[in-house]
mmCIF file with all atom_site columns, C-alpha atoms in Angstrom:
data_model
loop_
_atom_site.group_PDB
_atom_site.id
_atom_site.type_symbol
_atom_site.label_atom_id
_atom_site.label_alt_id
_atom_site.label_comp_id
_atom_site.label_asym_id
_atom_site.label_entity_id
_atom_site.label_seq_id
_atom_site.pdbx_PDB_ins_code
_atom_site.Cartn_x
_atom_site.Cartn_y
_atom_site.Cartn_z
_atom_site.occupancy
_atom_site.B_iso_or_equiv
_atom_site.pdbx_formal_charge
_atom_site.auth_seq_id
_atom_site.auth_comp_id
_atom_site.auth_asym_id
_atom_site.auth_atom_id
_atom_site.pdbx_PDB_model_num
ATOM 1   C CA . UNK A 1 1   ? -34.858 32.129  10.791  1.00 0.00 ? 104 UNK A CA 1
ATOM 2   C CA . UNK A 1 2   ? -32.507 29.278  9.327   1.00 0.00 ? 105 UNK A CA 1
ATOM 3   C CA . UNK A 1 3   ? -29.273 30.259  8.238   1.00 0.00 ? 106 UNK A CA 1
ATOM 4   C CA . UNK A 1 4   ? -28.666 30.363  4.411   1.00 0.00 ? 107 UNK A CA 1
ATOM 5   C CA . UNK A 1 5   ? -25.582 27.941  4.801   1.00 0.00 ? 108 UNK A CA 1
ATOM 6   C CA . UNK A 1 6   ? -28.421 25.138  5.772   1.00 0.00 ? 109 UNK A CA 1
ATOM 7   C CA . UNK A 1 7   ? -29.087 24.533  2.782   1.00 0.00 ? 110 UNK A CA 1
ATOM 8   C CA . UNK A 1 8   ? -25.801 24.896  1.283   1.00 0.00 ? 111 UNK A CA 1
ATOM 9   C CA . UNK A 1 9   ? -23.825 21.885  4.092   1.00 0.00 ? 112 UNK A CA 1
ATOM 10  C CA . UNK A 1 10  ? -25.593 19.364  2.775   1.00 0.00 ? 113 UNK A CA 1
ATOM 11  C CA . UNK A 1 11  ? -25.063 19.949  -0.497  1.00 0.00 ? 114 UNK A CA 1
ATOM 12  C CA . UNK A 1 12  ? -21.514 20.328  0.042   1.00 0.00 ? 115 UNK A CA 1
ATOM 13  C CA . UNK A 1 13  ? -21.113 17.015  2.247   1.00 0.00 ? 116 UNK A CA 1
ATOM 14  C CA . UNK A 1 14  ? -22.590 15.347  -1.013  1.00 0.00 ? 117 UNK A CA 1
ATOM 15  C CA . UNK A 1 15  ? -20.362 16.559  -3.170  1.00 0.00 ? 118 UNK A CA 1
ATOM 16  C CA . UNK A 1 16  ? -17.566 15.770  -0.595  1.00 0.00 ? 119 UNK A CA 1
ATOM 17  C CA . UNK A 1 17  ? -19.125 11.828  -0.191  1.00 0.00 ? 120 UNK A CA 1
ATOM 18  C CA . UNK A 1 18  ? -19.096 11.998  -4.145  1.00 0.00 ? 121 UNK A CA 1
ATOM 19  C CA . UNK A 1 19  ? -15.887 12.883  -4.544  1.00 0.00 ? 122 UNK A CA 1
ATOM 20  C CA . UNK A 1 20  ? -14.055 10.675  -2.591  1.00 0.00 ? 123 UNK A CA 1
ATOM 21  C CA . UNK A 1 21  ? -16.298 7.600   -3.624  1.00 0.00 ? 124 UNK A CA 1
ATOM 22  C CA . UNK A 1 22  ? -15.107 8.889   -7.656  1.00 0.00 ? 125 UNK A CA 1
ATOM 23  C CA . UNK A 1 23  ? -11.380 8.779   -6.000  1.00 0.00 ? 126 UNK A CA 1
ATOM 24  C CA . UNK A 1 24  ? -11.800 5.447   -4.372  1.00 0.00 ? 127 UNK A CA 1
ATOM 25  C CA . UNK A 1 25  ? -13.359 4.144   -7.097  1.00 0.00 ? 128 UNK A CA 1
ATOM 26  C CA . UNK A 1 26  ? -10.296 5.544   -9.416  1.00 0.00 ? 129 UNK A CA 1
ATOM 27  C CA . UNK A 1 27  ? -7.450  5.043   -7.243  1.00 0.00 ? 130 UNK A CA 1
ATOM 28  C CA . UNK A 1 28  ? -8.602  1.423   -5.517  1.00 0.00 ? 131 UNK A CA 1
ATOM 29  C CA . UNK A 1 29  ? -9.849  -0.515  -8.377  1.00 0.00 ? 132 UNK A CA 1
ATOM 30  C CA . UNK A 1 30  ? -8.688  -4.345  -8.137  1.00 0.00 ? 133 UNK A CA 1
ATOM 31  C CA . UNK A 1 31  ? -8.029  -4.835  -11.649 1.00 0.00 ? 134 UNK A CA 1
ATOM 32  C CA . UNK A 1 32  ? -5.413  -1.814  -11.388 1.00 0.00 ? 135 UNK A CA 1
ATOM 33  C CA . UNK A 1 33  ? -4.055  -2.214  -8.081  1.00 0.00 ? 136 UNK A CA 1
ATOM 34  C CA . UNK A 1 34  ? -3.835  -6.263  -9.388  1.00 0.00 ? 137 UNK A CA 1
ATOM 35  C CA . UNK A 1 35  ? -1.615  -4.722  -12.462 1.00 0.00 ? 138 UNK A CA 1
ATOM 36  C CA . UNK A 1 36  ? 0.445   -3.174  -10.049 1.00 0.00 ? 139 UNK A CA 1
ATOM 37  C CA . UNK A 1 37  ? 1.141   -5.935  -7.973  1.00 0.00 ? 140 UNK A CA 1
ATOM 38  C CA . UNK A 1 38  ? 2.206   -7.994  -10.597 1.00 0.00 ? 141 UNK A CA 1
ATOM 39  C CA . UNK A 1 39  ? 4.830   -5.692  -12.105 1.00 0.00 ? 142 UNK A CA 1
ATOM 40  C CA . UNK A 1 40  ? 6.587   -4.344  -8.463  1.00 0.00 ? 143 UNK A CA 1
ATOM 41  C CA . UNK A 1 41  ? 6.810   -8.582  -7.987  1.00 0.00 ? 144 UNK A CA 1
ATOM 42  C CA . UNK A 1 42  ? 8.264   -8.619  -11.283 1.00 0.00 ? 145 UNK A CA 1
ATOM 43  C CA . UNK A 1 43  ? 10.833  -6.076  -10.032 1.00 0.00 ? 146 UNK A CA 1
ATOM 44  C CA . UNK A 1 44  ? 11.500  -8.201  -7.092  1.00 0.00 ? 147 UNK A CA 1
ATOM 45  C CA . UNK A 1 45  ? 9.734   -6.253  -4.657  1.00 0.00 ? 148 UNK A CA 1
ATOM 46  C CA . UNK A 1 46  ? 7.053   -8.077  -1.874  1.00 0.00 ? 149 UNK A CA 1
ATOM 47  C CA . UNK A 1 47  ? 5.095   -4.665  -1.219  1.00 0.00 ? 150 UNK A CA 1
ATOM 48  C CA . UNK A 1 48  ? 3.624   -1.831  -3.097  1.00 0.00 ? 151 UNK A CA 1
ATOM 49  C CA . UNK A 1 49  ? 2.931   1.717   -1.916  1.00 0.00 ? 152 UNK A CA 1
ATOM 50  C CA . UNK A 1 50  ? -0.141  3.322   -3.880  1.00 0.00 ? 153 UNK A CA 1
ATOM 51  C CA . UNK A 1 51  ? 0.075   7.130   -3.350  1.00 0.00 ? 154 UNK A CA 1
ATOM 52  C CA . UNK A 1 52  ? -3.349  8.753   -3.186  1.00 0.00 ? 155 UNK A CA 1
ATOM 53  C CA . UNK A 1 53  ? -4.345  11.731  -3.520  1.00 0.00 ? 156 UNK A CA 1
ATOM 54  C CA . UNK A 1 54  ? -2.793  14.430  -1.380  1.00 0.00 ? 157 UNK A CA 1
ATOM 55  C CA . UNK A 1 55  ? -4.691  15.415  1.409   1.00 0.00 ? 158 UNK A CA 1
ATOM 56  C CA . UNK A 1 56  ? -7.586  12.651  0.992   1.00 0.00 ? 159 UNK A CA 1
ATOM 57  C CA . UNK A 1 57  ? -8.304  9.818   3.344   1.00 0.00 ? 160 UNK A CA 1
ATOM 58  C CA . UNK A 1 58  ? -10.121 7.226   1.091   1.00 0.00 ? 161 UNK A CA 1
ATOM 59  C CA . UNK A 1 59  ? -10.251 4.511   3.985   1.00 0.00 ? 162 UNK A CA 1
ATOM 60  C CA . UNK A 1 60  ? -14.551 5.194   4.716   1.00 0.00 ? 163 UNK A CA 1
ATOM 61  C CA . UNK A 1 61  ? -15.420 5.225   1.236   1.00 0.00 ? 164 UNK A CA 1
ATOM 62  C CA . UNK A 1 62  ? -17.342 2.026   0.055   1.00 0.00 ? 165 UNK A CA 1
ATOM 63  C CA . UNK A 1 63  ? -14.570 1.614   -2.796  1.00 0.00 ? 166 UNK A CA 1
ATOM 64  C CA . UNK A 1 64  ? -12.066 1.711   0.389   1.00 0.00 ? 167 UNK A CA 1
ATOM 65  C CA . UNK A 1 65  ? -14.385 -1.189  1.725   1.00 0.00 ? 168 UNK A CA 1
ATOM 66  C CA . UNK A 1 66  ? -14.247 -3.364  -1.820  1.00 0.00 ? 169 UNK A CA 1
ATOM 67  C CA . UNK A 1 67  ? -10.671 -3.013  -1.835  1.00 0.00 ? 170 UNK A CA 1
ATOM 68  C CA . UNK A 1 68  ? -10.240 -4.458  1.238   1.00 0.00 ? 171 UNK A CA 1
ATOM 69  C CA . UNK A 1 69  ? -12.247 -7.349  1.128   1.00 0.00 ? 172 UNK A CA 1
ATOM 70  C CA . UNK A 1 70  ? -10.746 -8.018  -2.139  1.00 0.00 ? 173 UNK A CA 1
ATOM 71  C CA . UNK A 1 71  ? -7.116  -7.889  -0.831  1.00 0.00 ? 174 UNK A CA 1
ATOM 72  C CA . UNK A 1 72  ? -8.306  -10.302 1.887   1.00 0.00 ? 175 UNK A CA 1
ATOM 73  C CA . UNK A 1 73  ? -9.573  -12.710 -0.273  1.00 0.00 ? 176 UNK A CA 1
ATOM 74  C CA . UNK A 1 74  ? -6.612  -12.651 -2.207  1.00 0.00 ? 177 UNK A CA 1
ATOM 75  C CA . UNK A 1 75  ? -4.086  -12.954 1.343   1.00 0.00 ? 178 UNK A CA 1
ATOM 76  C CA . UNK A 1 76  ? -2.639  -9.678  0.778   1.00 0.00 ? 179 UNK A CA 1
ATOM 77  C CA . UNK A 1 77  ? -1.809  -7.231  3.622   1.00 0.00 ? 180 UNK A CA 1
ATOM 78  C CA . UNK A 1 78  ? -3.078  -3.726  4.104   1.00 0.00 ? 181 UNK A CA 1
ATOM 79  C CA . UNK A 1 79  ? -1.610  -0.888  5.804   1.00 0.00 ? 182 UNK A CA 1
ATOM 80  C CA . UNK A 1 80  ? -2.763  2.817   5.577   1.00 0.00 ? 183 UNK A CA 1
ATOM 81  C CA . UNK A 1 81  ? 0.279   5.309   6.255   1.00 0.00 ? 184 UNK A CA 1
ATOM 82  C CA . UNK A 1 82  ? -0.676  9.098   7.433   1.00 0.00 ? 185 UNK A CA 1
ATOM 83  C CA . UNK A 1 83  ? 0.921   11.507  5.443   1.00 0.00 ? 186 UNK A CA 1
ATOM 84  C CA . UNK A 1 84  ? 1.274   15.556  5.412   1.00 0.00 ? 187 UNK A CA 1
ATOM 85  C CA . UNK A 1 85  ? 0.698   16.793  1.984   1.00 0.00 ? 188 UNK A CA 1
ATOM 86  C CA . UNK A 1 86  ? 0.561   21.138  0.808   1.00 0.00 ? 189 UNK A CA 1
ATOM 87  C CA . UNK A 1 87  ? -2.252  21.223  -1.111  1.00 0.00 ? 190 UNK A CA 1
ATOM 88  C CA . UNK A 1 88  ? -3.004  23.955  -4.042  1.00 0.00 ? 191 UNK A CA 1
ATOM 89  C CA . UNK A 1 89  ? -3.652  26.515  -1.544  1.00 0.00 ? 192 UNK A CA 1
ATOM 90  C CA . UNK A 1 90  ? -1.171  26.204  0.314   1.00 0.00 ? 193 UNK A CA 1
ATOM 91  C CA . UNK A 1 91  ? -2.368  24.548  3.275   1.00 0.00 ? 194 UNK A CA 1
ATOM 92  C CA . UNK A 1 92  ? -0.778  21.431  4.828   1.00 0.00 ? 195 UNK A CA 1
ATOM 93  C CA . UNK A 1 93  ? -3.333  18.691  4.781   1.00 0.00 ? 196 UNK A CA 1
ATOM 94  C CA . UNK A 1 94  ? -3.269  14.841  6.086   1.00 0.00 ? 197 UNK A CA 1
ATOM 95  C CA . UNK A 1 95  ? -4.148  12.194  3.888   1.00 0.00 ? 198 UNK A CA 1
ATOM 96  C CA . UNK A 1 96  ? -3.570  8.314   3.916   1.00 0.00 ? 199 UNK A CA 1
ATOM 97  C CA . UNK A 1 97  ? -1.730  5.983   1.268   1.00 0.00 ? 200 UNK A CA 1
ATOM 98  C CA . UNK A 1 98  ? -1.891  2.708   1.466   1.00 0.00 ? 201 UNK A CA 1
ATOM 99  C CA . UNK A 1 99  ? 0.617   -0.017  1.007   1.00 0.00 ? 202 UNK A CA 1
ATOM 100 C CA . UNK A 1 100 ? 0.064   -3.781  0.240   1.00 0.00 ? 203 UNK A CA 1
ATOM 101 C CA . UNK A 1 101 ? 2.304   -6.556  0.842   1.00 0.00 ? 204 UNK A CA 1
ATOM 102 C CA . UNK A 1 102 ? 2.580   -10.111 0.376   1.00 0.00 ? 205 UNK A CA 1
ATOM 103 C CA . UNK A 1 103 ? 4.767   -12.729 1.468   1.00 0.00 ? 206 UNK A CA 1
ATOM 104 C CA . UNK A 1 104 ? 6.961   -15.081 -0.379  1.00 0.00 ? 207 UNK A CA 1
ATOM 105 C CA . UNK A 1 105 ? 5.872   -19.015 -0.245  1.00 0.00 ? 208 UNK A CA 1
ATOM 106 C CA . UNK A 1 106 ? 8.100   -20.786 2.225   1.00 0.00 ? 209 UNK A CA 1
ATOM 107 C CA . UNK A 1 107 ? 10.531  -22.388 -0.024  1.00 0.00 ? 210 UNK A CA 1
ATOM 108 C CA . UNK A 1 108 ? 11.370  -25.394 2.644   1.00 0.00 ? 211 UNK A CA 1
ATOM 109 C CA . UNK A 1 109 ? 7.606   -26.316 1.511   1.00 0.00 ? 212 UNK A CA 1
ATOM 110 C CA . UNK A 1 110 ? 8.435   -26.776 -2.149  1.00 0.00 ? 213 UNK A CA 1
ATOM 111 C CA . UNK A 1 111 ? 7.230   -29.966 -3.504  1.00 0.00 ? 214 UNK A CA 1
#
């Protein structure tokens, strides 16, 4: 006899998958993470720290995979940085934020 929860796991890794693709999706979008950019270099800055979700690793999703050909295109650097989060119930859960950088044009190079 197959145990009830057979049917149940896969349902639940779906939702899971669905979930974080709808965070990725949210969270890693170029045209917002572009926005950002733009206003931390307007404040001087030559990185920017997006803060996901806590608990949630994005980095397998296919939004992750976007993002990160689309910061490559555009020369940008991409870091993911592990962090301990307490969620709603309490528990302490690991999740990744990641930071992008870029680097100043070498001003010996002006024309």
């Amino acid at each position: 006899m197959k145990s009830p929860l057979s049917k149940l796991l896969p349902e639940l890794h779906r939702s899971y998958r669905h979930a974080l693709e709808d965070l990725a999706a949210k969270h890693l979008h170029s045209d917002k993470i572009k926005m950002a950019l733009h206003g931390a270099a307007k404040n001087g800055h030559q990185a920017l720290r997006i803060s996901l979700p806590n608990g949630i690793d994005l980095r397998s999703t296919d939004g992750a995979e976007i993002f990160m050909q689309w910061a490559k295109e555009n020369g940008l650097v991409v870091e993911w940085y592990s962090r301990v989060a307490t969620v709603e119930d309490g528990r302490q859960a690991s999740g990744f934020d990641v930071e992008i950088s870029w680097k100043s044009p070498d001003p010996s190079r002006a024309s």
